[in-house]
Coordinates of N, CA and C and ligand atoms in Angstrom, one line a residue:
M2 N 52.2 31.4 27.8 CA 53.2 32.4 28.0 C 54.5 32.0 27.5
K3 N 55.2 32.9 26.9 CA 56.6 32.6 26.4 C 57.5 33.6 27.1
K4 N 58.7 33.1 27.3 CA 59.7 34.0 27.8 C 60.9 34.1 26.8
K5 N 61.5 35.3 26.7 CA 62.6 35.4 25.7 C 63.7 36.1 26.5
Q6 N 64.9 35.6 26.3 CA 66.0 36.2 26.9 C 66.6 37.2 25.9
I7 N 66.9 38.4 26.3 CA 67.6 39.3 25.4 C 68.9 39.6 26.0
G8 N 70.0 39.4 25.2 CA 71.3 39.7 25.8 C 72.2 40.2 24.7
F9 N 73.4 40.5 25.0 CA 74.3 41.0 24.0 C 75.7 40.6 24.4
E10 N 76.6 40.7 23.4 CA 78.0 40.3 23.7 C 78.8 41.6 24.0
L11 N 79.4 41.7 25.1 CA 80.3 42.8 25.5 C 81.7 42.3 25.4
S12 N 82.5 43.0 24.6 CA 83.9 42.7 24.5 C 84.7 43.5 25.5
I13 N 85.6 42.9 26.2 CA 86.4 43.6 27.3 C 87.8 43.4 27.0
F14 N 88.5 44.6 26.8 CA 89.9 44.6 26.4 C 90.7 45.2 27.6
E15 N 91.8 44.6 27.9 CA 92.6 45.1 29.0 C 93.4 46.3 28.6
T16 N 93.9 46.4 27.4 CA 94.6 47.6 26.9 C 94.1 48.0 25.5
S17 N 94.4 49.2 25.2 CA 94.0 49.7 23.9 C 94.8 49.1 22.7
D18 N 95.9 48.4 23.1 CA 96.7 47.8 22.1 C 95.9 46.6 21.4
E19 N 94.9 46.2 22.1 CA 94.1 45.1 21.6 C 93.0 45.6 20.6
L20 N 92.9 46.9 20.5 CA 91.9 47.5 19.5 C 92.5 47.6 18.2
S21 N 91.7 47.8 17.2 CA 92.2 48.1 15.8 C 92.9 49.5 15.9
K22 N 93.7 49.8 14.9 CA 94.4 51.1 14.9 C 93.4 52.3 14.9
D23 N 92.3 52.1 14.1 CA 91.3 53.2 14.0 C 90.6 53.4 15.4
E24 N 90.3 52.3 16.0 CA 89.5 52.4 17.3 C 90.4 52.9 18.4
K25 N 91.7 52.5 18.4 CA 92.6 53.1 19.4 C 92.8 54.6 19.2
K26 N 92.9 55.0 18.0 CA 93.0 56.5 17.7 C 91.7 57.2 18.2
L27 N 90.6 56.6 17.9 CA 89.3 57.2 18.3 C 89.2 57.3 19.8
L28 N 89.6 56.3 20.5 CA 89.5 56.4 21.9 C 90.4 57.5 22.5
E29 N 91.6 57.6 21.9 CA 92.6 58.6 22.3 C 92.0 60.0 22.0
T30 N 91.2 60.1 20.9 CA 90.6 61.4 20.6 C 89.5 61.7 21.6
A31 N 88.8 60.7 22.0 CA 87.7 60.9 23.0 C 88.3 61.4 24.3
E32 N 89.5 60.7 24.7 CA 90.1 61.1 25.9 C 90.6 62.5 25.9
A33 N 91.2 62.9 24.8 CA 91.7 64.3 24.6 C 90.5 65.3 24.7
A34 N 89.4 64.9 24.1 CA 88.2 65.8 24.1 C 87.6 66.0 25.5
R35 N 87.8 64.9 26.3 CA 87.3 64.9 27.7 C 87.9 66.1 28.5
Y36 N 89.1 66.4 28.3 CA 89.8 67.5 29.1 C 89.2 68.8 28.8
D37 N 88.5 69.0 27.7 CA 87.9 70.3 27.4 C 86.4 70.3 27.7
A38 N 85.9 69.3 28.4 CA 84.5 69.3 28.9 C 84.3 70.6 29.8
Y39 N 83.1 71.1 29.7 CA 82.7 72.2 30.7 C 81.8 71.5 31.7
A40 N 82.4 71.1 32.8 CA 81.6 70.4 33.8 C 81.9 70.9 35.2
P41 N 81.7 72.2 35.5 CA 82.1 72.7 36.8 C 81.1 72.3 37.9
Y42 N 79.9 71.8 37.5 CA 78.9 71.5 38.5 C 79.1 70.0 39.0
S43 N 79.3 69.1 38.1 CA 79.4 67.7 38.4 C 80.9 67.3 38.6
N44 N 81.8 68.0 38.0 CA 83.2 67.6 38.0 C 83.4 66.2 37.4
F45 N 82.4 65.8 36.6 CA 82.4 64.6 35.8 C 82.6 64.9 34.4
Q46 N 83.8 64.5 33.8 CA 84.1 65.0 32.5 C 84.0 63.8 31.5
V47 N 83.3 64.1 30.4 CA 83.1 63.0 29.4 C 83.5 63.6 28.0
G48 N 84.3 62.7 27.3 CA 84.6 63.1 25.9 C 84.1 62.0 25.0
A49 N 83.7 62.4 23.8 CA 83.2 61.4 22.8 C 83.9 61.7 21.5
A50 N 84.1 60.7 20.7 CA 84.7 60.9 19.4 C 84.0 59.9 18.4
L51 N 83.5 60.4 17.3 CA 82.8 59.6 16.3 C 83.6 59.4 15.1
L52 N 83.7 58.2 14.6 CA 84.3 58.0 13.2 C 83.2 57.9 12.2
L53 N 83.2 58.8 11.2 CA 82.2 58.7 10.2 C 82.7 57.9 9.0
E54 N 81.7 57.4 8.2 CA 82.1 56.6 7.1 C 83.0 57.3 6.0
N55 N 83.0 58.6 6.1 CA 83.8 59.4 5.1 C 85.2 59.6 5.7
G56 N 85.5 59.0 6.9 CA 86.8 59.2 7.5 C 86.9 60.3 8.5
Q57 N 85.9 61.2 8.5 CA 86.0 62.4 9.4 C 85.8 61.9 10.9
I58 N 86.5 62.6 11.8 CA 86.3 62.3 13.2 C 85.7 63.6 13.8
I59 N 84.6 63.4 14.5 CA 83.8 64.5 15.2 C 83.9 64.3 16.7
I60 N 84.2 65.3 17.4 CA 84.3 65.2 18.9 C 83.2 65.9 19.6
G61 N 83.0 65.5 20.8 CA 82.1 66.2 21.7 C 82.5 66.1 23.1
N62 N 82.0 66.9 24.0 CA 82.3 66.8 25.4 C 81.1 67.4 26.2
N63 N 80.9 67.0 27.4 CA 79.7 67.5 28.1 C 79.8 69.0 28.4
Q64 N 78.7 69.6 28.2 CA 78.6 71.1 28.3 C 77.5 71.4 29.4
E65 N 77.9 71.7 30.6 CA 77.0 71.9 31.7 C 76.5 73.4 31.7
N66 N 75.5 73.6 32.5 CA 74.8 74.9 32.6 C 74.4 75.1 34.1
A67 N 74.4 76.4 34.5 CA 74.0 76.7 35.8 C 72.5 76.3 36.0
S68 N 71.8 76.3 35.0 CA 70.4 75.7 35.0 C 70.6 74.3 34.5
Y69 N 70.8 73.4 35.5 CA 71.4 72.0 35.2 C 70.8 71.3 34.0
P70 N 69.4 71.2 33.8 CA 68.9 70.5 32.7 C 69.2 71.1 31.3
S71 N 69.7 72.3 31.3 CA 70.1 72.9 30.0 C 71.4 72.4 29.5
G72 N 72.2 71.7 30.3 CA 73.4 71.2 29.8 C 73.2 70.0 28.9
L73 N 74.3 69.5 28.2 CA 74.1 68.4 27.3 C 75.3 67.4 27.5
C74 N 75.0 66.1 27.3 CA 76.1 65.1 27.4 C 77.0 65.1 26.2
A75 N 78.2 64.6 26.4 CA 79.2 64.6 25.4 C 78.7 63.9 24.1
E76 N 78.0 62.7 24.3 CA 77.6 61.9 23.2 C 76.7 62.7 22.3
R77 N 75.7 63.4 22.9 CA 74.8 64.1 22.1 C 75.4 65.3 21.4
V78 N 76.3 66.0 22.1 CA 77.1 67.1 21.5 C 77.7 66.6 20.2
A79 N 78.3 65.4 20.3 CA 79.0 64.8 19.1 C 78.1 64.4 18.0
V80 N 77.1 63.6 18.4 CA 76.2 63.1 17.3 C 75.4 64.2 16.6
F81 N 75.0 65.2 17.4 CA 74.2 66.3 16.8 C 75.1 67.1 15.9
Q82 N 76.4 67.3 16.3 CA 77.3 68.0 15.5 C 77.5 67.2 14.1
A83 N 77.7 65.9 14.3 CA 77.8 65.1 13.0 C 76.6 65.2 12.1
G84 N 75.4 65.2 12.7 CA 74.2 65.3 11.9 C 74.1 66.7 11.3
A85 N 74.6 67.7 11.9 CA 74.5 69.0 11.4 C 75.6 69.3 10.3
R86 N 76.8 68.8 10.5 CA 77.9 69.0 9.6 C 78.0 68.1 8.5
Y87 N 77.6 66.8 8.7 CA 77.7 65.8 7.7 C 76.3 65.0 7.6
P88 N 75.3 65.7 7.2 CA 74.0 65.0 7.1 C 74.0 63.8 6.2
G89 N 73.5 62.7 6.6 CA 73.4 61.6 5.7 C 74.7 60.7 5.7
V90 N 75.7 61.2 6.4 CA 77.0 60.4 6.4 C 76.9 59.4 7.6
A91 N 77.1 58.2 7.4 CA 76.9 57.2 8.5 C 78.0 57.3 9.6
I92 N 77.6 57.0 10.8 CA 78.5 56.9 11.9 C 79.0 55.5 12.0
V93 N 80.3 55.2 12.0 CA 80.8 53.9 12.1 C 81.0 53.5 13.5
S94 N 81.6 54.3 14.3 CA 81.8 54.0 15.7 C 81.9 55.2 16.6
I95 N 81.7 55.0 17.9 CA 81.7 56.1 18.9 C 82.6 55.6 20.0
A96 N 83.6 56.4 20.4 CA 84.4 56.2 21.6 C 84.0 57.2 22.6
I97 N 84.0 56.7 23.9 CA 83.5 57.5 25.0 C 84.5 57.3 26.1
S98 N 85.0 58.5 26.7 CA 85.9 58.5 27.8 C 85.3 59.3 28.9
A99 N 85.3 58.7 30.1 CA 84.7 59.5 31.2 C 85.6 59.4 32.5
A100 N 85.6 60.5 33.2 CA 86.4 60.5 34.4 C 85.9 61.6 35.4
S101 N 86.0 61.3 36.7 CA 85.6 62.3 37.7 C 86.8 63.0 38.2
K102 N 86.6 64.2 38.6 CA 87.7 65.0 39.2 C 87.7 64.7 40.7
E103 N 86.7 64.0 41.2 CA 86.5 63.7 42.6 C 86.9 62.3 43.1
H104 N 86.8 61.4 42.2 CA 87.2 60.0 42.6 C 87.7 59.3 41.3
L105 N 88.5 58.3 41.6 CA 89.1 57.5 40.5 C 88.0 56.6 39.9
L106 N 87.8 56.8 38.6 CA 86.8 56.0 37.9 C 87.5 54.9 37.1
E107 N 87.1 53.6 37.4 CA 87.8 52.5 36.7 C 86.9 51.6 35.9
V108 N 85.6 52.0 35.9 CA 84.6 51.2 35.2 C 84.1 52.1 34.0
P109 N 84.1 51.6 32.8 CA 83.6 52.5 31.7 C 82.2 53.0 31.9
A110 N 82.0 54.2 31.6 CA 80.6 54.8 31.7 C 79.9 54.7 30.4
A111 N 78.9 53.9 30.3 CA 78.1 53.7 29.1 C 77.2 55.0 29.0
P112 N 76.8 55.3 27.7 CA 75.9 56.5 27.6 C 74.6 56.4 28.4
C113 N 74.2 57.5 28.9 CA 72.9 57.6 29.6 C 71.7 57.2 28.7
G114 N 70.6 57.1 29.3 CA 69.4 56.7 28.6 C 69.0 57.6 27.5
N115 N 69.1 58.9 27.8 CA 68.7 59.9 26.8 C 69.7 59.8 25.6
C116 N 71.0 59.6 25.9 CA 72.0 59.5 24.8 C 71.8 58.3 24.0
R117 N 71.4 57.2 24.6 CA 71.2 55.9 23.9 C 70.0 56.1 22.9
Q118 N 69.0 56.8 23.4 CA 67.8 57.1 22.5 C 68.2 58.0 21.3
S119 N 69.0 59.0 21.6 CA 69.4 59.9 20.5 C 70.3 59.2 19.5
I120 N 71.3 58.4 20.0 CA 72.2 57.7 19.1 C 71.5 56.6 18.3
I121 N 70.5 55.9 18.9 CA 69.9 54.8 18.2 C 69.1 55.4 17.0
E122 N 68.6 56.6 17.1 CA 67.9 57.2 15.9 C 68.8 57.2 14.7
Y123 N 70.1 57.6 15.0 CA 71.1 57.6 13.8 C 71.3 56.2 13.3
E124 N 71.4 55.2 14.3 CA 71.7 53.8 13.8 C 70.5 53.3 13.0
Q125 N 69.3 53.6 13.4 CA 68.1 53.2 12.7 C 68.0 53.9 11.3
R126 N 68.4 55.1 11.3 CA 68.3 55.9 10.0 C 69.3 55.4 9.0
Q127 N 70.5 55.1 9.5 CA 71.6 54.7 8.6 C 71.5 53.2 8.2
K128 N 70.7 52.5 9.0 CA 70.5 51.0 8.8 C 71.9 50.3 8.9
S129 N 72.8 50.8 9.7 CA 74.0 50.0 9.9 C 74.4 50.2 11.4
P130 N 74.9 49.2 12.0 CA 75.2 49.4 13.5 C 76.4 50.3 13.8
I131 N 76.3 50.9 14.9 CA 77.4 51.8 15.4 C 78.1 51.1 16.5
T132 N 79.4 50.9 16.4 CA 80.2 50.3 17.4 C 80.5 51.3 18.5
L133 N 80.4 50.8 19.8 CA 80.7 51.7 20.9 C 81.9 51.2 21.6
I134 N 82.8 52.1 22.0 CA 84.0 51.8 22.7 C 84.1 52.7 23.9
M135 N 84.2 52.1 25.1 CA 84.1 53.0 26.3 C 85.3 52.7 27.2
R136 N 85.8 53.7 27.8 CA 86.8 53.5 28.9 C 86.8 54.6 29.9
A137 N 87.0 54.3 31.2 CA 87.1 55.3 32.2 C 88.5 55.8 32.2
E138 N 88.9 56.5 33.3 CA 90.2 57.0 33.4 C 91.3 55.9 33.4
K139 N 90.9 54.8 34.1 CA 91.8 53.6 34.1 C 90.9 52.4 33.9
G140 N 91.5 51.3 33.9 CA 90.6 50.1 33.8 C 90.4 49.6 32.4
P141 N 89.5 48.6 32.3 CA 89.3 47.9 31.0 C 88.5 48.8 30.0
I142 N 88.6 48.3 28.8 CA 87.8 49.0 27.7 C 86.6 48.0 27.4
Y143 N 85.4 48.6 27.3 CA 84.2 47.8 27.0 C 83.9 48.2 25.5
S144 N 83.4 47.2 24.8 CA 83.0 47.5 23.4 C 81.8 46.6 23.1
C145 N 80.8 47.2 22.4 CA 79.7 46.4 21.8 C 79.5 46.9 20.4
T146 N 78.9 46.0 19.6 CA 78.9 46.3 18.1 C 77.6 47.1 17.7
S147 N 76.7 47.4 18.6 CA 75.5 48.2 18.2 C 74.9 48.9 19.4
V148 N 74.4 50.1 19.1 CA 73.7 50.8 20.2 C 72.5 50.0 20.6
A149 N 71.9 49.3 19.7 CA 70.7 48.5 20.0 C 71.0 47.5 21.1
D150 N 72.3 47.0 21.2 CA 72.7 46.1 22.3 C 72.3 46.7 23.7
I151 N 72.6 48.0 23.8 CA 72.4 48.6 25.1 C 71.1 49.3 25.3
L152 N 70.2 49.2 24.2 CA 68.9 49.8 24.3 C 67.9 48.8 23.7
P153 N 67.7 47.6 24.4 CA 66.7 46.7 23.9 C 65.3 47.2 23.8
L154 N 64.5 46.7 22.9 CA 63.1 47.1 22.7 C 63.0 48.6 22.5
A155 N 64.0 49.1 21.8 CA 64.1 50.6 21.6 C 62.8 51.1 20.9
F156 N 62.5 52.3 21.3 CA 61.4 53.1 20.5 C 62.1 53.7 19.3
G157 N 61.3 53.9 18.3 CA 61.9 54.5 17.1 C 60.8 55.0 16.2
S158 N 61.1 55.6 15.0 CA 60.2 56.2 14.1 C 59.2 55.2 13.6
S159 N 59.5 53.9 13.5 CA 58.6 52.9 13.0 C 57.3 52.8 13.8
F160 N 57.4 53.1 15.1 CA 56.2 53.1 15.9 C 55.3 54.2 15.5
L161 N 55.8 55.3 14.9 CA 55.0 56.4 14.5 C 54.4 56.2 13.2
G162 N 54.7 55.1 12.5 CA 54.1 54.7 11.3 C 54.9 55.1 10.0
D163 N 56.1 55.7 10.2 CA 56.9 56.0 9.0 C 58.1 55.1 8.9
S164 N 57.9 53.8 8.9 CA 58.9 52.8 8.9 C 60.1 53.3 8.0
Ligands
THU21 N1 77.3 62.8 31.0 C1 77.7 62.6 29.7 O1 78.3 63.5 29.1 N2 77.4 61.5 29.1 C2 76.7 60.5 29.7 O2 76.3 59.5 29.0 C3 76.4 60.5 31.1 C4 76.6 61.8 31.8 C5 77.6 64.1 31.7 C6 76.4 64.9 31.9 C7 76.8 65.8 33.1 O3 77.5 66.9 32.6 C8 77.8 64.9 33.8 O4 78.2 63.9 32.9 C9 77.3 64.3 35.1 O5 76.1 63.6 34.9

């Protein structure tokens, strides 16, 4: 029997001044998008902003529904919009901003499992890593250099035989 440790490096920044100019702008764009989230049921608002390799920035925010499962997370609103509007254009980075209207959130909210699976499909297709940058309403910024970091042993199209 063998055992293998799987880990990843998480960068933690105290302020956005430690980020590159592009990443700081992307995080601010995600924060601005968060305010337009439609989240009357959870009162939990999430904004996402993607930087594409052609320089375009695409935003998304969570869109809830009275039939709860019909709503969609901010990250998927953004990546699906990018896929629809700029097919084949690689995603360089994703910034995510989350806050609750009910309590102060100080720990960055990483994408949920469904969003990780959706985003990693783009990472696998484009064959280049997507940087994630996350911040709550207050507190540190978390960053990792690939979606694969937060979805180890990911399922993907290669398992279906179309490597
Ligand atoms: N939400 C996101 O937008 N992204 C995530 O990764 C986690 C959760 C949204 C979905 C729902 O509208 C609200 O946050 C509470 O779960």
